[in-house]
Short mmCIF file of C-alpha atoms and ligand atoms in Angstrom, two decimals:
data_model
loop_
_atom_site.label_atom_id
_atom_site.label_comp_id
_atom_site.label_asym_id
_atom_site.label_seq_id
_atom_site.Cartn_x
_atom_site.Cartn_y
_atom_site.Cartn_z
CA MET A 1 6.86 -2.27 -21.59
CA PRO A 2 9.59 -0.69 -19.63
CA ALA A 3 9.04 2.50 -21.36
CA LEU A 4 5.38 2.61 -21.15
CA ARG A 5 5.79 2.09 -17.54
CA SER A 6 8.20 5.06 -17.27
CA ALA A 7 5.93 7.19 -19.31
CA PHE A 8 2.94 6.54 -16.88
CA ILE A 9 5.12 7.19 -13.83
CA ALA A 10 6.40 10.45 -15.60
CA LEU A 11 2.57 11.29 -16.23
CA SER A 12 1.67 10.59 -12.50
CA ARG A 13 3.51 13.99 -11.80
CA ASN A 14 1.72 15.84 -14.53
CA ARG A 15 -0.25 18.70 -12.82
CA VAL A 16 -2.40 19.73 -15.82
CA LEU A 17 -3.37 16.34 -16.61
CA ARG A 18 -4.00 15.70 -13.00
CA ASN A 19 -6.33 18.73 -12.64
CA PHE A 20 -8.25 17.58 -15.77
CA CYS A 21 -8.84 13.91 -14.50
CA GLU A 22 -9.58 14.35 -10.86
CA ASN A 23 -12.24 17.08 -11.90
CA SER A 24 -13.73 15.23 -14.77
CA ARG A 25 -16.50 12.73 -14.77
CA ILE A 26 -14.97 10.58 -17.17
CA GLY A 27 -11.73 10.39 -14.95
CA THR A 28 -13.75 9.65 -11.72
CA GLN A 29 -15.68 6.75 -13.59
CA LEU A 30 -12.28 5.23 -14.95
CA SER A 31 -10.73 5.39 -11.50
CA ALA A 32 -13.60 3.69 -9.99
CA ARG A 33 -12.05 0.26 -10.78
CA PHE A 34 -9.38 0.92 -8.26
CA ILE A 35 -10.68 3.65 -6.07
CA ALA A 36 -13.26 3.14 -3.49
CA GLY A 37 -14.98 6.19 -3.99
CA LEU A 38 -14.22 10.06 -3.22
CA GLU A 39 -15.88 10.12 0.50
CA ILE A 40 -15.16 8.37 3.87
CA ALA A 41 -18.57 6.97 3.29
CA ASP A 42 -17.58 5.08 0.31
CA ALA A 43 -14.64 3.59 1.97
CA LEU A 44 -16.46 2.22 5.02
CA ARG A 45 -19.20 1.02 2.60
CA VAL A 46 -16.31 -1.05 0.66
CA ALA A 47 -14.62 -2.09 3.76
CA GLU A 48 -17.92 -3.64 5.32
CA ALA A 49 -18.59 -5.29 1.90
CA LEU A 50 -14.93 -6.95 2.17
CA ASN A 51 -15.28 -7.87 5.56
CA ARG A 52 -18.21 -9.75 4.96
CA GLN A 53 -16.33 -11.94 2.46
CA GLU A 54 -13.59 -12.48 5.46
CA LEU A 55 -11.31 -10.04 3.70
CA ALA A 56 -9.44 -7.72 6.08
CA VAL A 57 -8.89 -4.22 5.06
CA THR A 58 -6.35 -1.25 5.12
CA LEU A 59 -7.76 2.05 4.44
CA ASP A 60 -5.63 4.87 2.36
CA SER A 61 -7.12 8.30 2.40
CA LEU A 62 -5.34 9.32 -0.94
CA GLY A 63 -2.92 12.27 -1.07
CA GLU A 64 0.96 12.71 -0.95
CA SER A 65 3.56 15.26 -1.06
CA VAL A 66 1.22 18.19 0.78
CA THR A 67 2.63 21.68 0.54
CA SER A 68 1.50 23.37 3.63
CA GLU A 69 1.33 22.46 7.25
CA ALA A 70 -2.56 23.03 7.36
CA ASP A 71 -2.97 20.10 4.48
CA ALA A 72 -0.89 17.78 6.66
CA HIS A 73 -2.93 18.39 9.59
CA HIS A 74 -6.02 18.16 7.34
CA ALA A 75 -4.69 14.81 6.27
CA ALA A 76 -4.22 13.53 9.63
CA GLU A 77 -7.87 14.58 10.72
CA ILE A 78 -9.31 12.32 8.34
CA TYR A 79 -7.21 9.38 9.68
CA HIS A 80 -8.25 10.26 13.19
CA GLN A 81 -11.61 10.20 12.06
CA LEU A 82 -11.35 6.83 10.34
CA LEU A 83 -9.70 5.24 13.46
CA ASP A 84 -12.93 6.15 15.47
CA LEU A 85 -15.12 5.07 12.50
CA ILE A 86 -13.51 1.76 12.44
CA THR A 87 -13.89 1.16 16.13
CA ALA A 88 -17.39 2.42 16.06
CA ARG A 89 -18.40 -0.03 13.27
CA LYS A 90 -16.42 -2.89 14.49
CA LEU A 91 -14.34 -3.05 10.97
CA ASN A 92 -11.45 -5.51 10.48
CA ALA A 93 -9.58 -2.52 8.87
CA HIS A 94 -6.15 -0.81 9.75
CA ILE A 95 -5.09 2.51 8.06
CA SER A 96 -2.18 3.08 5.54
CA VAL A 97 -0.41 6.54 5.40
CA LYS A 98 2.20 8.19 3.21
CA LEU A 99 4.48 10.39 5.29
CA THR A 100 4.65 12.94 2.61
CA GLN A 101 0.96 13.22 3.06
CA LEU A 102 1.70 14.44 6.53
CA GLY A 103 4.23 16.80 5.59
CA LEU A 104 7.54 15.05 5.28
CA GLU A 105 8.83 17.11 2.54
CA LEU A 106 8.13 20.35 4.37
CA SER A 107 9.38 19.13 7.51
CA PRO A 108 10.35 15.58 8.78
CA ALA A 109 9.75 16.93 12.34
CA LEU A 110 6.30 17.69 11.32
CA ALA A 111 5.57 14.52 9.85
CA GLU A 112 6.86 12.52 12.72
CA SER A 113 5.07 14.34 15.06
CA ILE A 114 1.60 13.70 13.23
CA ALA A 115 2.61 10.17 12.72
CA LEU A 116 3.33 9.85 16.48
CA SER A 117 -0.25 10.93 17.35
CA LEU A 118 -1.95 8.79 14.90
CA VAL A 119 0.00 5.76 15.96
CA ARG A 120 -0.58 6.66 19.81
CA HIS A 121 -4.77 6.71 18.58
CA ALA A 122 -4.27 3.54 16.83
CA GLN A 123 -2.80 1.96 19.86
CA ALA A 124 -5.59 3.19 22.22
CA THR A 125 -8.17 1.95 19.83
CA GLY A 126 -6.47 -1.33 19.21
CA ASN A 127 -5.73 -0.39 15.84
CA PHE A 128 -2.57 -0.34 13.53
CA VAL A 129 -0.91 2.25 11.26
CA ARG A 130 1.03 0.84 8.11
CA ILE A 131 3.67 3.62 6.78
CA ASP A 132 3.75 3.13 2.84
CA MET A 133 7.03 3.47 1.16
CA GLU A 134 7.73 6.31 -1.43
CA ASP A 135 10.54 6.62 -3.62
CA SER A 136 14.13 5.92 -2.68
CA ASN A 137 15.07 9.61 -1.93
CA LEU A 138 12.54 9.08 1.29
CA THR A 139 13.59 5.54 2.17
CA GLN A 140 16.14 6.28 5.12
CA VAL A 141 14.09 9.17 6.38
CA THR A 142 10.96 6.97 6.31
CA LEU A 143 12.62 4.30 8.19
CA ASP A 144 14.15 6.52 10.83
CA ILE A 145 10.82 8.22 11.80
CA VAL A 146 9.19 4.70 11.80
CA ARG A 147 11.80 3.37 14.40
CA ARG A 148 11.65 6.50 16.34
CA VAL A 149 7.80 6.30 16.55
CA HIS A 150 7.95 2.59 17.44
CA ALA A 151 10.52 3.27 20.27
CA HIS A 152 7.82 5.18 22.26
CA SER A 153 5.91 2.64 24.65
CA ASP A 154 2.45 4.08 23.77
CA ALA A 155 3.16 3.44 19.94
CA ARG A 156 5.27 0.21 19.95
CA GLY A 157 3.98 -2.43 17.99
CA SER A 158 1.10 -0.24 16.38
CA ILE A 159 3.33 0.94 13.62
CA GLY A 160 4.71 -1.04 10.68
CA VAL A 161 6.38 0.08 7.42
CA VAL A 162 6.76 -1.03 4.03
CA ILE A 163 10.16 -2.64 2.14
CA GLN A 164 10.26 -2.65 -1.72
CA ALA A 165 11.91 -5.77 -3.04
CA TYR A 166 13.52 -3.85 -6.10
CA LEU A 167 15.93 -1.75 -3.73
CA TYR A 168 19.39 -3.25 -3.28
CA ARG A 169 19.28 -2.04 0.33
CA SER A 170 16.37 -4.03 1.18
CA GLN A 171 17.83 -6.98 2.71
CA ALA A 172 19.66 -4.94 5.30
CA ASP A 173 16.73 -3.10 6.14
CA VAL A 174 14.60 -6.04 6.71
CA GLU A 175 17.41 -7.51 8.93
CA GLN A 176 17.32 -3.94 10.89
CA LEU A 177 13.38 -4.21 11.13
CA ILE A 178 13.01 -7.88 12.06
CA ALA A 179 15.98 -6.86 14.97
CA ASP A 180 13.60 -4.03 16.15
CA GLY A 181 10.41 -6.16 16.23
CA ILE A 182 8.72 -3.77 13.72
CA ARG A 183 6.06 -5.23 11.32
CA ILE A 184 7.01 -5.23 7.57
CA ARG A 185 4.72 -5.24 4.34
CA LEU A 186 6.89 -6.37 1.43
CA CYS A 187 6.01 -5.11 -1.85
CA LYS A 188 8.01 -5.23 -5.23
CA GLY A 189 7.95 -1.38 -5.33
CA ALA A 190 6.08 0.90 -7.66
CA TYR A 191 8.20 3.94 -8.20
CA LYS A 192 10.81 4.51 -11.10
CA GLU A 193 14.50 4.08 -9.77
CA PRO A 194 17.71 4.37 -11.27
CA PRO A 195 19.95 1.16 -11.67
CA GLU A 196 22.33 2.55 -9.24
CA VAL A 197 19.61 2.04 -6.20
CA ALA A 198 17.22 -0.70 -7.86
CA PHE A 199 17.42 -4.04 -9.69
CA PRO A 200 16.29 -3.09 -13.26
CA ASP A 201 15.28 -6.64 -14.07
CA LYS A 202 12.13 -8.08 -13.11
CA ALA A 203 13.62 -11.48 -12.58
CA ASP A 204 16.03 -9.96 -9.96
CA VAL A 205 13.12 -8.12 -8.14
CA ASP A 206 11.05 -11.47 -8.08
CA SER A 207 14.02 -13.38 -6.64
CA ASN A 208 14.62 -10.94 -4.04
CA PHE A 209 10.88 -10.83 -3.12
CA ILE A 210 11.31 -14.63 -2.48
CA LEU A 211 14.25 -14.28 -0.41
CA LEU A 212 12.93 -11.42 1.83
CA GLY A 213 9.61 -13.11 2.02
CA CYS A 214 11.13 -16.02 3.45
CA MET A 215 13.16 -14.14 5.84
CA LEU A 216 9.88 -12.54 7.18
CA LEU A 217 8.43 -16.04 7.26
CA ASP A 218 11.00 -17.32 9.49
CA SER A 219 10.78 -14.30 12.19
CA SER A 220 8.16 -14.48 14.80
CA ILE A 221 6.45 -11.37 13.83
CA HIS A 222 3.45 -10.98 11.93
CA HIS A 223 4.31 -9.51 8.47
CA ALA A 224 2.53 -8.94 5.18
CA LEU A 225 3.44 -10.25 1.69
CA ALA A 226 1.90 -7.86 -0.61
CA THR A 227 1.78 -9.09 -4.34
CA HIS A 228 -0.89 -10.15 -6.96
CA ASP A 229 1.89 -12.47 -8.40
CA GLU A 230 0.78 -16.12 -8.06
CA ALA A 231 4.30 -17.17 -8.53
CA MET A 232 5.53 -15.19 -5.63
CA ILE A 233 2.39 -16.40 -3.63
CA ALA A 234 3.13 -20.11 -4.51
CA ALA A 235 6.90 -19.76 -3.46
CA ILE A 236 5.85 -18.30 -0.11
CA ASN A 237 3.23 -20.88 0.63
CA ALA A 238 5.65 -23.56 -0.54
CA TYR A 239 8.25 -22.13 1.84
CA ALA A 240 5.79 -21.96 4.61
CA GLN A 241 4.41 -25.43 4.40
CA GLN A 242 8.33 -26.94 4.04
CA HIS A 243 8.95 -25.17 7.34
CA GLN A 244 5.62 -25.70 9.25
CA ILE A 245 4.97 -22.10 9.45
CA VAL A 246 1.18 -21.80 9.95
CA PRO A 247 -0.70 -19.42 7.59
CA SER A 248 -2.06 -17.25 10.69
CA SER A 249 1.21 -16.09 11.31
CA PHE A 250 1.20 -13.91 8.23
CA GLU A 251 -0.88 -12.29 5.79
CA PHE A 252 -1.05 -11.64 2.05
CA GLN A 253 -2.02 -8.35 0.93
CA MET A 254 -3.68 -6.95 -2.69
CA LEU A 255 -4.90 -3.88 -3.97
CA TYR A 256 -8.74 -3.09 -4.24
CA GLY A 257 -9.86 -4.15 -7.75
CA ILE A 258 -6.89 -6.28 -8.66
CA LYS A 259 -7.06 -10.14 -8.82
CA ARG A 260 -10.39 -10.21 -6.93
CA ASP A 261 -10.83 -14.13 -7.59
CA LEU A 262 -7.39 -14.73 -6.18
CA GLN A 263 -8.13 -12.81 -3.22
CA ARG A 264 -11.34 -15.07 -2.47
CA LYS A 265 -9.57 -18.19 -3.24
CA LEU A 266 -6.72 -17.49 -0.71
CA VAL A 267 -9.39 -16.87 1.96
CA ARG A 268 -11.11 -20.25 1.11
CA GLU A 269 -7.92 -21.94 1.40
CA GLY A 270 -7.49 -20.55 5.01
CA TYR A 271 -4.88 -17.55 4.57
CA ASN A 272 -5.17 -14.14 5.86
CA VAL A 273 -5.92 -11.66 3.12
CA ARG A 274 -5.98 -7.84 3.53
CA VAL A 275 -7.32 -5.68 0.75
CA TYR A 276 -5.78 -2.16 0.24
CA VAL A 277 -8.76 0.37 -0.17
CA PRO A 278 -7.84 3.78 -1.32
CA PHE A 279 -10.52 6.58 -1.23
CA GLY A 280 -10.62 10.47 -1.82
CA ARG A 281 -10.39 13.13 -4.27
CA ASP A 282 -6.55 13.08 -4.55
CA TRP A 283 -6.69 9.75 -6.68
CA TYR A 284 -4.74 10.58 -9.67
CA PRO A 285 -1.11 9.72 -8.88
CA TYR A 286 -2.07 6.32 -7.11
CA PHE A 287 -4.31 5.59 -10.37
CA MET A 288 -1.41 6.23 -12.51
CA ARG A 289 1.00 4.01 -10.63
CA ARG A 290 -1.66 1.06 -11.11
CA LEU A 291 -1.52 1.95 -15.00
CA ALA A 292 2.11 1.96 -14.89
CA GLU A 293 2.18 -1.63 -13.23
CA ARG A 294 -0.05 -2.97 -15.92
CA PRO A 295 -0.48 -0.65 -19.28
CA ALA A 296 -2.87 -3.17 -20.50
CA ASN A 297 -5.39 -1.65 -17.67
CA ILE A 298 -5.87 1.32 -19.88
CA LEU A 299 -7.57 -0.91 -22.65
CA PHE A 300 -9.52 -2.72 -20.30
CA LEU A 301 -10.55 0.38 -18.48
CA ALA A 302 -11.62 2.10 -22.09
CA LYS A 303 -13.45 -1.28 -23.28
CA ASN A 304 -15.57 -1.33 -20.06
CA TYR A 305 -16.38 2.54 -20.25
CA PHE A 306 -17.62 2.41 -23.81
CA ARG A 307 -19.45 -0.57 -23.08
CA SER A 308 -21.25 0.78 -19.91
P1 FDA B 401 3.66 -8.00 -10.85
O1 FDA B 401 3.77 -6.35 -11.16
O2 FDA B 401 4.69 -8.79 -11.41
O3 FDA B 401 2.30 -8.49 -11.28
C1 FDA B 401 1.85 -9.87 -11.13
C2 FDA B 401 0.53 -10.15 -12.05
O4 FDA B 401 -0.50 -9.11 -10.99
C3 FDA B 401 0.28 -9.15 -13.16
O5 FDA B 401 0.84 -10.11 -14.34
C4 FDA B 401 -1.23 -9.02 -13.25
O6 FDA B 401 -1.90 -9.88 -13.75
C5 FDA B 401 -1.56 -8.48 -11.89
N1 FDA B 401 -1.34 -6.85 -11.72
C6 FDA B 401 -0.25 -6.45 -11.02
N2 FDA B 401 -0.50 -4.97 -10.95
C7 FDA B 401 -1.64 -4.90 -11.67
C8 FDA B 401 -2.43 -3.56 -11.64
N3 FDA B 401 -2.22 -2.43 -11.44
N4 FDA B 401 -3.65 -3.84 -12.30
C9 FDA B 401 -4.09 -5.19 -12.80
N5 FDA B 401 -3.19 -6.22 -12.64
C10 FDA B 401 -2.23 -5.90 -12.08
N6 FDA B 401 4.46 -0.22 -3.59
C11 FDA B 401 5.28 0.82 -3.14
O7 FDA B 401 6.33 1.31 -3.90
N7 FDA B 401 5.16 1.27 -1.97
C12 FDA B 401 4.12 1.01 -1.25
O8 FDA B 401 3.90 1.24 -0.02
C13 FDA B 401 3.20 -0.17 -1.78
N8 FDA B 401 2.10 -0.57 -0.96
C14 FDA B 401 1.47 -1.64 -1.63
C15 FDA B 401 0.31 -2.26 -0.69
C16 FDA B 401 -0.31 -3.44 -1.29
C17 FDA B 401 -1.42 -4.13 -0.56
C18 FDA B 401 0.06 -3.91 -2.74
C19 FDA B 401 -0.54 -5.30 -3.03
C20 FDA B 401 1.02 -3.20 -3.32
C21 FDA B 401 1.75 -2.18 -2.81
N9 FDA B 401 2.53 -1.49 -3.69
C22 FDA B 401 3.33 -0.53 -3.32
C23 FDA B 401 2.69 -1.82 -5.02
C24 FDA B 401 3.74 -2.83 -5.31
O9 FDA B 401 5.06 -2.50 -5.25
C25 FDA B 401 3.55 -3.19 -6.94
O10 FDA B 401 3.89 -2.17 -7.81
C26 FDA B 401 2.25 -3.73 -7.07
O11 FDA B 401 1.77 -4.70 -6.32
C27 FDA B 401 2.41 -4.78 -8.56
O12 FDA B 401 3.46 -5.75 -8.13
P2 FDA B 401 2.94 -7.53 -7.92
O13 FDA B 401 3.67 -7.81 -6.95
O14 FDA B 401 1.58 -7.55 -8.13
O15 FDA B 401 3.46 -8.20 -9.43
#
């Protein structure tokens, strides 16, 4: 299985396959299980439907590693529109953004200034920007930018970040972010990382997820536990019950199209659940990471495709 995971992650960077998939009908049909659609209107429709089921949402306008300043500004423009549309339609929705989509690899200063303007807009409209975490080469620069943006009085509290339990450094990062009062989304981590920086064994990643998750619950900050793993969810809930931590003080997050029954079950049990809803034409790298997490998805998608 680790070999298949690596193969899908390597394929997620293949330009030829990406062009073919993103521009073919079969590619778009297969990805529909995990992607809300190609347009903003699709994302809003899905968000409304999820909100009706008492599921909160975070919207991801797909795209990463832009190669021009104009593309970085274009990506930001879509997020500014989303913030206004969320307010206008009274949606229970945040936005999730990747700094490489805002030009991080061209110029960290460019990404920081675009992120700051998004977070100021979010604060002015009572919203929130989550900065997704990408591969470990970008961890430090991402955390530095999040801290500097959070330090502005008109942005404080309206930006949060993601921590990946597979990285050895994450415990120290969690301690620092909690001290700074910054909201964290904890996940296991979706990129291929070398054993010098990340736990190679799933069991160690899972133990670290629980350790860090309990640290988040102990802080007085509203954090998010992003996982579909029922063992992780049970461990977090057991810790919360033992320590009289009320469910309203944290939230679970899951990806659109994955473990939908579990999402609804947790809501029925009184937990906050937020669904990460990706949309847009640049869906290929995101889609390939979902296949890497569970290679059996490819059979599942193929079966459904030929049945329809
Ligand atoms: P695990 O991989 O152990 O899966 C547990 C079970 O969940 C599986 O047995 C299967 O049943 C189901 N499952 C998991 N993934 C599935 C899939 N793709 N298809 C179908 N079933 C699946 N990562 C990152 O590096 N940076 C980030 O910013 C984010 N952001 C983020 C936001 C949110 C809301 C979520 C839920 C996840 C992320 N991730 C992420 C991805 C995360 O790091 C991780 O790769 C996936 O969540 C899979 O890990 P699980 O915790 O679900 O456990």
